[in-house]
mmCIF file of C-alpha atoms and ligand atoms in Angstrom:
data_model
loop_
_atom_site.group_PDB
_atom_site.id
_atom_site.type_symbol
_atom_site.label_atom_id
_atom_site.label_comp_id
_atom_site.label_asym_id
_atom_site.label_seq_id
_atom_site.Cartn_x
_atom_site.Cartn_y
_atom_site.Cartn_z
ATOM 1 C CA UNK A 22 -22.587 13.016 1.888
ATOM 2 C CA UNK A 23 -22.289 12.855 5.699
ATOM 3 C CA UNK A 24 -18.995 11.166 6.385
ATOM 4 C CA UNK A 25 -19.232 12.298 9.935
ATOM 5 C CA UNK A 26 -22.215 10.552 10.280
ATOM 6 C CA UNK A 27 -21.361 7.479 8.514
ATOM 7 C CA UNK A 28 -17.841 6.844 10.216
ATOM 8 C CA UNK A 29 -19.773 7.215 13.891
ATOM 9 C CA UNK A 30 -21.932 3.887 12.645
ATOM 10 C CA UNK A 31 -18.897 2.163 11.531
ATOM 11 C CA UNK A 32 -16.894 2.587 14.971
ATOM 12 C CA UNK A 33 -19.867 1.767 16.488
ATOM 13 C CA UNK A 34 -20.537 -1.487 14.628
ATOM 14 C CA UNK A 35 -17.180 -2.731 14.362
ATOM 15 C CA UNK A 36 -16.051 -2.799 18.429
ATOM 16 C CA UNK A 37 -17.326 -5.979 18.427
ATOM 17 C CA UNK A 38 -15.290 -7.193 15.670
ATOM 18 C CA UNK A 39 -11.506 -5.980 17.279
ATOM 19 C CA UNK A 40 -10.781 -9.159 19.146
ATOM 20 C CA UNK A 41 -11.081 -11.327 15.567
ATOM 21 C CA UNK A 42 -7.874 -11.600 13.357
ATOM 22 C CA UNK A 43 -4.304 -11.924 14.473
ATOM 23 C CA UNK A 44 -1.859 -9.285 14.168
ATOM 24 C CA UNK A 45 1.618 -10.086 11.814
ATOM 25 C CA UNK A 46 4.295 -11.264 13.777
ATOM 26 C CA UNK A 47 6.394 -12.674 11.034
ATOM 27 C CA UNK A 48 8.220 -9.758 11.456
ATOM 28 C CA UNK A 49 9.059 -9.951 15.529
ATOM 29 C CA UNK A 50 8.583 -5.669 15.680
ATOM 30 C CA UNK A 51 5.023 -5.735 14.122
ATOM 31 C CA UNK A 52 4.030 -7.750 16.626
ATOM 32 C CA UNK A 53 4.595 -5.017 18.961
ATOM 33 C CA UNK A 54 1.810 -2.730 18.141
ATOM 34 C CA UNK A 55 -1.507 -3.027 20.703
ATOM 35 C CA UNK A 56 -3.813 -4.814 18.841
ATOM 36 C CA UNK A 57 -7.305 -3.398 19.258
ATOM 37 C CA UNK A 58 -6.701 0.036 17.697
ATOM 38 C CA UNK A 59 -9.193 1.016 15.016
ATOM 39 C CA UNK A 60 -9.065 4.190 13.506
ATOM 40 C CA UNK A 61 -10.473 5.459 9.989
ATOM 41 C CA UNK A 62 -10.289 8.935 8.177
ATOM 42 C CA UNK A 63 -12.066 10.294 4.350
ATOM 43 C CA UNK A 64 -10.318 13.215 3.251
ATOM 44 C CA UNK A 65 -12.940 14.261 0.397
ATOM 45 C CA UNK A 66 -11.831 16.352 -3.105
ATOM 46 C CA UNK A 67 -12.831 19.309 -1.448
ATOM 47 C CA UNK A 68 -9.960 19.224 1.499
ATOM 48 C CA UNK A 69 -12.922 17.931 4.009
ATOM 49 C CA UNK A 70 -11.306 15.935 6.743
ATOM 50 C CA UNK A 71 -13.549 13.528 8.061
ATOM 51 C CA UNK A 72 -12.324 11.142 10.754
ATOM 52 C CA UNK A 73 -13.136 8.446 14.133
ATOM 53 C CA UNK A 74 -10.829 6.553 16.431
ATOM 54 C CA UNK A 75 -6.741 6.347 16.459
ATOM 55 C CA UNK A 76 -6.674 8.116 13.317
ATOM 56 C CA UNK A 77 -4.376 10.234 14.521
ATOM 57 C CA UNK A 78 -1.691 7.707 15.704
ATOM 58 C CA UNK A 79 1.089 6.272 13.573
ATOM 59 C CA UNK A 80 1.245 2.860 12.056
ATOM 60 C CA UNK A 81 3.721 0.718 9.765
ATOM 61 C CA UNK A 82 2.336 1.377 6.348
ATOM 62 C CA UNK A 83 4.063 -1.893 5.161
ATOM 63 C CA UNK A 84 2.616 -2.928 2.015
ATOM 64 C CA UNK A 85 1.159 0.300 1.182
ATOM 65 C CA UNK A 86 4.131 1.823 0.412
ATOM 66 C CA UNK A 87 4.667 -0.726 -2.715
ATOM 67 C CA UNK A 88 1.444 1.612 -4.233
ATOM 68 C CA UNK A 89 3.526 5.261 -4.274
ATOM 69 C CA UNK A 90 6.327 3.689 -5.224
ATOM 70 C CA UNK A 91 4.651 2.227 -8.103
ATOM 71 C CA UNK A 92 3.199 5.729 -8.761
ATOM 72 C CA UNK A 93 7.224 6.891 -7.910
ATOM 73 C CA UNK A 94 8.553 4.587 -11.010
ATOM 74 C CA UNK A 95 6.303 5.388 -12.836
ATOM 75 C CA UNK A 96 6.719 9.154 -12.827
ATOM 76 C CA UNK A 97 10.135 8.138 -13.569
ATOM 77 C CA UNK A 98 10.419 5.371 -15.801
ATOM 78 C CA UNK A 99 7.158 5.717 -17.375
ATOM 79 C CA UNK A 100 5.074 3.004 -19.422
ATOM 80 C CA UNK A 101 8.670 0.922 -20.302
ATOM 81 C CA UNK A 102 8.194 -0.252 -16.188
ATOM 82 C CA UNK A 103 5.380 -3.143 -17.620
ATOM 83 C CA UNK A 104 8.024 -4.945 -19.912
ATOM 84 C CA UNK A 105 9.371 -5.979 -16.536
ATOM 85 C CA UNK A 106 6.484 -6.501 -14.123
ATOM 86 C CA UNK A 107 3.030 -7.560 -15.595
ATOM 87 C CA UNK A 108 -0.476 -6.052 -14.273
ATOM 88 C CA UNK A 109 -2.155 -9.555 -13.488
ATOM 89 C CA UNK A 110 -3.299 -10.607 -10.288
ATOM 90 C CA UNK A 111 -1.556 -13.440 -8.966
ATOM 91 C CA UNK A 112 -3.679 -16.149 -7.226
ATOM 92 C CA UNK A 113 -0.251 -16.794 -5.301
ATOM 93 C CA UNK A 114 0.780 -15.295 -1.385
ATOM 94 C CA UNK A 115 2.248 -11.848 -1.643
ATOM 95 C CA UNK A 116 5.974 -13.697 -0.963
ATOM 96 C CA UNK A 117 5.042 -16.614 -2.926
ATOM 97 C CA UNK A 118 8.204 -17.403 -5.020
ATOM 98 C CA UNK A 119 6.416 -20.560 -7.270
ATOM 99 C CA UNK A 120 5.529 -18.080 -10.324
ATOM 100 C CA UNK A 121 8.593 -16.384 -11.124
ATOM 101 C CA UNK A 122 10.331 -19.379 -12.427
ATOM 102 C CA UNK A 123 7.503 -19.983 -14.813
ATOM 103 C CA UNK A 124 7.238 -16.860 -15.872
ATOM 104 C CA UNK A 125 11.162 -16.278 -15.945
ATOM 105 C CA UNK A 126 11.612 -13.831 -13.333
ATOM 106 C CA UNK A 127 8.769 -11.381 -14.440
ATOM 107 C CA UNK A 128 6.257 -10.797 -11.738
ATOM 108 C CA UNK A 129 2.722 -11.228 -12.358
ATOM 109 C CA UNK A 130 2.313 -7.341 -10.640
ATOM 110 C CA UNK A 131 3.854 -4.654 -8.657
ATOM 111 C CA UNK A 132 1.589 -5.214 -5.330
ATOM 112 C CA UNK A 133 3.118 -8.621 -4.603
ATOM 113 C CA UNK A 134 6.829 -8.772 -3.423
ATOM 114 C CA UNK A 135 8.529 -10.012 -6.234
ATOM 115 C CA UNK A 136 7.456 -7.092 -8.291
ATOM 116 C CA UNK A 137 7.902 -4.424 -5.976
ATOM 117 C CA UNK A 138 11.366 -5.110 -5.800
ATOM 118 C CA UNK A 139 11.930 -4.728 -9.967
ATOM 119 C CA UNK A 140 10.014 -1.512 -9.139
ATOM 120 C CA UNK A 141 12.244 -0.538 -6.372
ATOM 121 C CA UNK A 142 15.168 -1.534 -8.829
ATOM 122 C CA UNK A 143 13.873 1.082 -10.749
ATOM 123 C CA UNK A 144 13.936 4.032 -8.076
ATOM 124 C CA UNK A 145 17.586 2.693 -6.883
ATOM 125 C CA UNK A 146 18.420 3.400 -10.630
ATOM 126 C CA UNK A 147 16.501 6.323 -11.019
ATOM 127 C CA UNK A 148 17.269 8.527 -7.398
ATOM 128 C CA UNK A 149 20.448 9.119 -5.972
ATOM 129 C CA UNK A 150 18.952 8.549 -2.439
ATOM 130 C CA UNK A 151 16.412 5.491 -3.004
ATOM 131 C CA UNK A 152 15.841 4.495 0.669
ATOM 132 C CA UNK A 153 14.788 8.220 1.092
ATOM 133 C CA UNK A 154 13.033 8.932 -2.260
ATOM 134 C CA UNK A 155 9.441 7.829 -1.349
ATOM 135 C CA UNK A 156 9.455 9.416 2.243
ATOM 136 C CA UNK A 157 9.796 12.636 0.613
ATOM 137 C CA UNK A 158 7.157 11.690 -2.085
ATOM 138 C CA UNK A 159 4.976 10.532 0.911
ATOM 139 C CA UNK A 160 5.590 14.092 2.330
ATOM 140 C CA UNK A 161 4.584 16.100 -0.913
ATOM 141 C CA UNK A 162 1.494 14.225 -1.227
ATOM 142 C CA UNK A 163 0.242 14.356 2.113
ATOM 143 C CA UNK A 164 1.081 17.723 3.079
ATOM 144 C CA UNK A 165 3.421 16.402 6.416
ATOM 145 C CA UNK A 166 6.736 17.493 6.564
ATOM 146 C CA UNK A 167 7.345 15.142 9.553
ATOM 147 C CA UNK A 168 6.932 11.575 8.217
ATOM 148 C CA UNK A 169 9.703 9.143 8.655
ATOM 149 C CA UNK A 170 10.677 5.577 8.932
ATOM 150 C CA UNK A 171 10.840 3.377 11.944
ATOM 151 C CA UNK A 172 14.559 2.399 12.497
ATOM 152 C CA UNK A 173 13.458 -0.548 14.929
ATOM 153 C CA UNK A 174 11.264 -1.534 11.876
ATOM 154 C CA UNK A 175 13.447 -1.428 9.029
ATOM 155 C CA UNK A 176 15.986 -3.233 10.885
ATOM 156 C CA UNK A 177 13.533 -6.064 11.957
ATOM 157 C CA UNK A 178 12.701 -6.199 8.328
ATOM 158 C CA UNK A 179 15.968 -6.597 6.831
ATOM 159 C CA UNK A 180 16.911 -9.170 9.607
ATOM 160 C CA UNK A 181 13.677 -10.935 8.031
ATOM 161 C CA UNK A 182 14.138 -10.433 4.570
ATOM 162 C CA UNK A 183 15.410 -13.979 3.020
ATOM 163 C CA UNK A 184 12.589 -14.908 1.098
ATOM 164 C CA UNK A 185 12.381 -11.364 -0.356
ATOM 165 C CA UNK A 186 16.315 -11.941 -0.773
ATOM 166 C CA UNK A 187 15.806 -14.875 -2.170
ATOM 167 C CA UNK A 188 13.306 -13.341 -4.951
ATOM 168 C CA UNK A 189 15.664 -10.670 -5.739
ATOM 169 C CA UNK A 190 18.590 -13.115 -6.418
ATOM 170 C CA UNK A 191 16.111 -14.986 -8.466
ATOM 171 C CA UNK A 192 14.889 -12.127 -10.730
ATOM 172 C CA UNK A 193 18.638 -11.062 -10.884
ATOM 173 C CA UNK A 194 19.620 -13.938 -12.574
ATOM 174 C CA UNK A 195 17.328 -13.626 -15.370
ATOM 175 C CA UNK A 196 18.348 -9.762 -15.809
ATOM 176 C CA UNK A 197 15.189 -8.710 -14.447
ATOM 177 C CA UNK A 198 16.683 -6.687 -11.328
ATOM 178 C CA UNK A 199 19.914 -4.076 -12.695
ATOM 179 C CA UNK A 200 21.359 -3.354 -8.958
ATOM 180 C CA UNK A 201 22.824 -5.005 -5.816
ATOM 181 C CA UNK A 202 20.543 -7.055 -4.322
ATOM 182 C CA UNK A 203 21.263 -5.745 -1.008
ATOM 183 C CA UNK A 204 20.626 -1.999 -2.475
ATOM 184 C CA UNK A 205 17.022 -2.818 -3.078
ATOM 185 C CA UNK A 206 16.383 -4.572 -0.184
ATOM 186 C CA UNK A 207 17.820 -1.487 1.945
ATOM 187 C CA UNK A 208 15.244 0.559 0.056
ATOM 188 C CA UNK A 209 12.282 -2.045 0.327
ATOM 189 C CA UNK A 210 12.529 -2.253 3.466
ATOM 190 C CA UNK A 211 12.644 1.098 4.669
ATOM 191 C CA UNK A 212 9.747 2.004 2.491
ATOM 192 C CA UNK A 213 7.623 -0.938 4.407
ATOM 193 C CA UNK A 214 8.843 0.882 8.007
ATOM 194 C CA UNK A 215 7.281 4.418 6.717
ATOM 195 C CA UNK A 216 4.979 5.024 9.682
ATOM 196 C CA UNK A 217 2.145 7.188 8.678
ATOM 197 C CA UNK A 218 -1.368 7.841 10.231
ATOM 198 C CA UNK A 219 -4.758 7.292 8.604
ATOM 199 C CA UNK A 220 -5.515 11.224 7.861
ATOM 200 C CA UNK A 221 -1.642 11.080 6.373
ATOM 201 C CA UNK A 222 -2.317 8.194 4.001
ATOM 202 C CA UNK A 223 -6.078 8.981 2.805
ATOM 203 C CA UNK A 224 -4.875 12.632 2.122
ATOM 204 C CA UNK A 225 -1.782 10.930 0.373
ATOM 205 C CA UNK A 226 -3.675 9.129 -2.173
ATOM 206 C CA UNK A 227 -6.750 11.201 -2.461
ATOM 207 C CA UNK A 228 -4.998 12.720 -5.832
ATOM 208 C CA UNK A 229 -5.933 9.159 -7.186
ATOM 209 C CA UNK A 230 -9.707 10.265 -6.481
ATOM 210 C CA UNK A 231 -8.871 13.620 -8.092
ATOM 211 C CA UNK A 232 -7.560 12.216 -12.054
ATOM 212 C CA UNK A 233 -4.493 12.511 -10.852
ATOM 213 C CA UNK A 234 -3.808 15.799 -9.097
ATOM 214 C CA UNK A 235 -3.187 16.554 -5.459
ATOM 215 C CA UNK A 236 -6.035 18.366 -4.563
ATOM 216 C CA UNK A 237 -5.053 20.728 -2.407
ATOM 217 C CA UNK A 238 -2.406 22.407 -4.863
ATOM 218 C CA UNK A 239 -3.506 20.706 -7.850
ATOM 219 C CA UNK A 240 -0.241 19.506 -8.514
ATOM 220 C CA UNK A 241 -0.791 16.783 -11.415
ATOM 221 C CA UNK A 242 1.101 13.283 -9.861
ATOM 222 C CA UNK A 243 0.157 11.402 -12.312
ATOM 223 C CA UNK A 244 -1.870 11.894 -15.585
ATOM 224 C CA UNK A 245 -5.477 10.767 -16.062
ATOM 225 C CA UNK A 246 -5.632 7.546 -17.794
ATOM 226 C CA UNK A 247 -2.292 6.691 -15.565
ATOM 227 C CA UNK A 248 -4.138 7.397 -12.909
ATOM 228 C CA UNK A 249 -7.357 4.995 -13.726
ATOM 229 C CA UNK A 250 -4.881 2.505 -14.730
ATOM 230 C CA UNK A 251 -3.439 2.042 -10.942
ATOM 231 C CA UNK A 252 -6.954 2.261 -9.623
ATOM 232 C CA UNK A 253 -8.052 -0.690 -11.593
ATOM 233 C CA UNK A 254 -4.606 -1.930 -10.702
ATOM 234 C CA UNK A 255 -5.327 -1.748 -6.874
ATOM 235 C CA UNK A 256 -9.453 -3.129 -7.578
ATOM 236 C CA UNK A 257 -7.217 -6.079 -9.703
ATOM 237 C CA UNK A 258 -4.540 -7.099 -7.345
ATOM 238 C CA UNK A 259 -4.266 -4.587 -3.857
ATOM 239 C CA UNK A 260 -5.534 -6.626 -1.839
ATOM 240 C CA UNK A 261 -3.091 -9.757 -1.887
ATOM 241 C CA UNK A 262 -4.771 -13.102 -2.562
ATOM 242 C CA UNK A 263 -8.627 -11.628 -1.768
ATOM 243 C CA UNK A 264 -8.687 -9.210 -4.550
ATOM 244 C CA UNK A 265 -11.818 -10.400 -5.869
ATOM 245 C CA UNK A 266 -13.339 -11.110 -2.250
ATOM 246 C CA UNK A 267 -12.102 -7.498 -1.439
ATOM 247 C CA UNK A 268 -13.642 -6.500 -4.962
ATOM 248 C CA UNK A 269 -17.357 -8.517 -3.583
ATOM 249 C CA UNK A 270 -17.500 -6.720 -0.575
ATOM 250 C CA UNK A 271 -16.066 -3.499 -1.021
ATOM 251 C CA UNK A 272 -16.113 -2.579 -4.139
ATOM 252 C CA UNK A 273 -13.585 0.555 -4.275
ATOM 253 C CA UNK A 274 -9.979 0.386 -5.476
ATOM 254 C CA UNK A 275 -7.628 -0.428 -2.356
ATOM 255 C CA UNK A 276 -4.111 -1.421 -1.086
ATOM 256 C CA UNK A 277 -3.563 -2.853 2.025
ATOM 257 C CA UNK A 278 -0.795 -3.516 4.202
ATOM 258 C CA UNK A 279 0.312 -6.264 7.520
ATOM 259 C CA UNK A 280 0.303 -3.376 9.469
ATOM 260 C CA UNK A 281 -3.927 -3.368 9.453
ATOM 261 C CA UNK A 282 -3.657 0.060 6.971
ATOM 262 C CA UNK A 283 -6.011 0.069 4.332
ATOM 263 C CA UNK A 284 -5.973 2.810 1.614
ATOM 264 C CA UNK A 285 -9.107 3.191 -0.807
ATOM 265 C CA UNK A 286 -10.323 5.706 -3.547
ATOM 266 C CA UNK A 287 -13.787 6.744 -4.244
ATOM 267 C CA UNK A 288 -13.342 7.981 -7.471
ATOM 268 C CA UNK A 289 -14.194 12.034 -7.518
ATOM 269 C CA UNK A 290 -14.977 11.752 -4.043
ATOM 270 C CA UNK A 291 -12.482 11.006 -1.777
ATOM 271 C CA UNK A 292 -9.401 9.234 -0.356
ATOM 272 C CA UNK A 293 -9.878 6.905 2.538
ATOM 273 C CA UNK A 294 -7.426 4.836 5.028
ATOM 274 C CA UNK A 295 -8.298 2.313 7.818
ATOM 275 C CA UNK A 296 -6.421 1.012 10.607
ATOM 276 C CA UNK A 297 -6.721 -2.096 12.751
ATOM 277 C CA UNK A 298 -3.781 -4.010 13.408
ATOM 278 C CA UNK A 299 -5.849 -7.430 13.634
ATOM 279 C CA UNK A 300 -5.240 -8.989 9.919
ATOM 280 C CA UNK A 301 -7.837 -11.942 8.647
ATOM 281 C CA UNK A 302 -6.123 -14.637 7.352
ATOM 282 C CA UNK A 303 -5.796 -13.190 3.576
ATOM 283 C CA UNK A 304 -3.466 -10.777 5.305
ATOM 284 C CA UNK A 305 -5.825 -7.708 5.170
ATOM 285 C CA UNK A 306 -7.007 -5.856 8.239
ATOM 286 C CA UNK A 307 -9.933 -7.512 9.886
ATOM 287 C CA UNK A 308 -12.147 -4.696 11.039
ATOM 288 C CA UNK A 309 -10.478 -2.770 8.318
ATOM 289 C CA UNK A 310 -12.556 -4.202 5.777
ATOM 290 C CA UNK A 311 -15.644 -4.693 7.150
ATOM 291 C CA UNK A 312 -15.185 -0.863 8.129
ATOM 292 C CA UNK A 313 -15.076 -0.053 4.276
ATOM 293 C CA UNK A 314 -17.200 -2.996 3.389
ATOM 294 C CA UNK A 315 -19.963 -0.925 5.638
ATOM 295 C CA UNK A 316 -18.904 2.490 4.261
ATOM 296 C CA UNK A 317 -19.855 1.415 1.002
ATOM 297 C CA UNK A 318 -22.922 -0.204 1.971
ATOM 298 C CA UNK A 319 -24.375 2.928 3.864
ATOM 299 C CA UNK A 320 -23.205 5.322 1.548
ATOM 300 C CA UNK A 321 -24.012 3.659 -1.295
ATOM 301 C CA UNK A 322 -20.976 4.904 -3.259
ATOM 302 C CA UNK A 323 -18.405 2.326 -4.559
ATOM 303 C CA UNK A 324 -17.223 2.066 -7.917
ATOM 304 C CA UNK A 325 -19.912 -0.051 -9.196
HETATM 305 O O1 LIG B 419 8.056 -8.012 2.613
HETATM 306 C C1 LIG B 419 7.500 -8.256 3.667
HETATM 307 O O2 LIG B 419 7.630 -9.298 4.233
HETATM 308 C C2 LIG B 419 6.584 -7.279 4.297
HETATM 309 N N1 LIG B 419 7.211 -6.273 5.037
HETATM 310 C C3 LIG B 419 5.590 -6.855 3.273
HETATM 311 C C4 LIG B 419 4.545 -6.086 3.826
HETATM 312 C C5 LIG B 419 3.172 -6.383 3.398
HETATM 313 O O3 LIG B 419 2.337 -5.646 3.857
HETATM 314 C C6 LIG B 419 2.806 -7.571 2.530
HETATM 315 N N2 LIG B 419 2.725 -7.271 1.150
HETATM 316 N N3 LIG B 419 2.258 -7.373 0.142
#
């Protein structure tokens, strides 16, 4: 398949698009970031690095990082992690706090808020170093020694956090969260301030497009029916509110972020990330989508 080729159309067709969507500013230090940056990379099975644009430059992975530490827990906790977060999508805003009393403080899945924090519960229980555990997981997988968190970001965040602190009180008192509060939202968010580039993150979860192994070293991360379990996972619920819009159009598993990253997985093929800081008003990356909406299209390949 000629990426190459196929990622030239996409920049191309999509400079039109950069001035639509607004980028997050919920978070006053997100709204930093120059908005019309686009930038895409496929990092294929066989260690082919395929990219166009700013996909060199650095971004706020944000919501991405709720996928490897999901993969994180999981190496550590195993299969017990679903008695205390489901694998449903929610219908419901990524911070939406409406379900959990419902459901008595057991989140519908581990890509909205509510159930990433049980899941970073888990790593504060599991790692004596939580708020650095999935930076040096994020390192392993992608083969960059260098990535870090943004301090101006992290502490933006946890100025911000209420309604996440609000959630983790919430789960707390029904015994569904084990440590301090402020413990897991330390951790949270300083995993959300991980600033990574596209080439970073689509090598970083190209073991998902690989049954599980890294591969470069072919490492295993996870095993293979783990690892087609968070792919349907991501198809199911990655993409916030619009899985099944996401799911129309694209057609790959995906997690996205407020930052404008994208992550997807072509299953034996390759990892992918997108960047474009301009989200649409389901919270995913603008261009972004349409980007892999098109790759899809031209290539033909999606999971389906
Ligand atoms: O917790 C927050 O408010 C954000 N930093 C979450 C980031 C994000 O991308 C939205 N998540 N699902």
């Amino acid at each position: 398949m000629d990426y190459g080729g196929v990622l030239e159309k996409i920049y191309t067709a999509i400079q039109p698009t950069l001035g639509q969507g607004e980028v997050a500013d919920y978070i006053p230090e997100l709204a930093s970031v120059s908005p019309s940056h686009f930038g895409m990379a496929v990092v294929t099975v066989k260690g082919d690095v395929h990219t166009i644009g700013d996909a060199s430059i650095g971004f706020s992975i944000q919501s991405i990082s709720k996928l490897f530490a999901l993969v994180l827990a999981l190496q550590a906790e195993g299969d017990t992690l679903w008695t205390r977060v489901g694998r449903e999508p929610s219908g419901t805003p990524f911070n939406s706090l409406v379900q959990l009393e419902h459901e008595q403080g057991k989140p519908r899945n581990p890509f909205i808020n509510a159930g990433v924090l049980v899941v970073t519960d888990i790593l504060c229980t599991r790692f004596a170093v939580p708020e650095n555990a999935l930076s040096e997981f994020l390192q392993r997988l992608s083969g960059t020694p260098s990535i870090h968190y943004n301090r101006r970001v992290e502490r933006s965040e946890r100025r911000h956090s209420d309604r996440n602190s609000a959630m983790a009180h919430f789960m707390k008192s029904f015994g569904n969260l084990r440590n301090p509060v402020d413990q897991v939202l330390d951790a949270y968010c300083r995993h959300c301030a991980i600033e990574m580039n596209c080439v970073e993150l689509a090598r970083a979860v190209s073991f998902l497009a690989n049954h599980g192994r890294i591969p470069a070293t072919g490492e295993e991360v996870l095993d293979i029916s783990r690892s087609k379990r968070l792919s349907a996972l991501m198809l199911t619920c990655g993409t916030y509110d619009a899985a099944g819009d996401f799911a129309f159009r694209v057609g790959l598993p995906a997690k996205s972020g407020v930052g404008g990253g994208i992550v997807a997985v072509i299953p034996g093929e390759c990892g992918i990330c997108v960047w474009s800081p301009r989200l649409a008003e389901s919270g995913n990356s603008f261009s972004g989508t349409l980007a892999l909406e098109m790759l899809t299209t031209l290539t033909g390949r999606s999971i389906f």
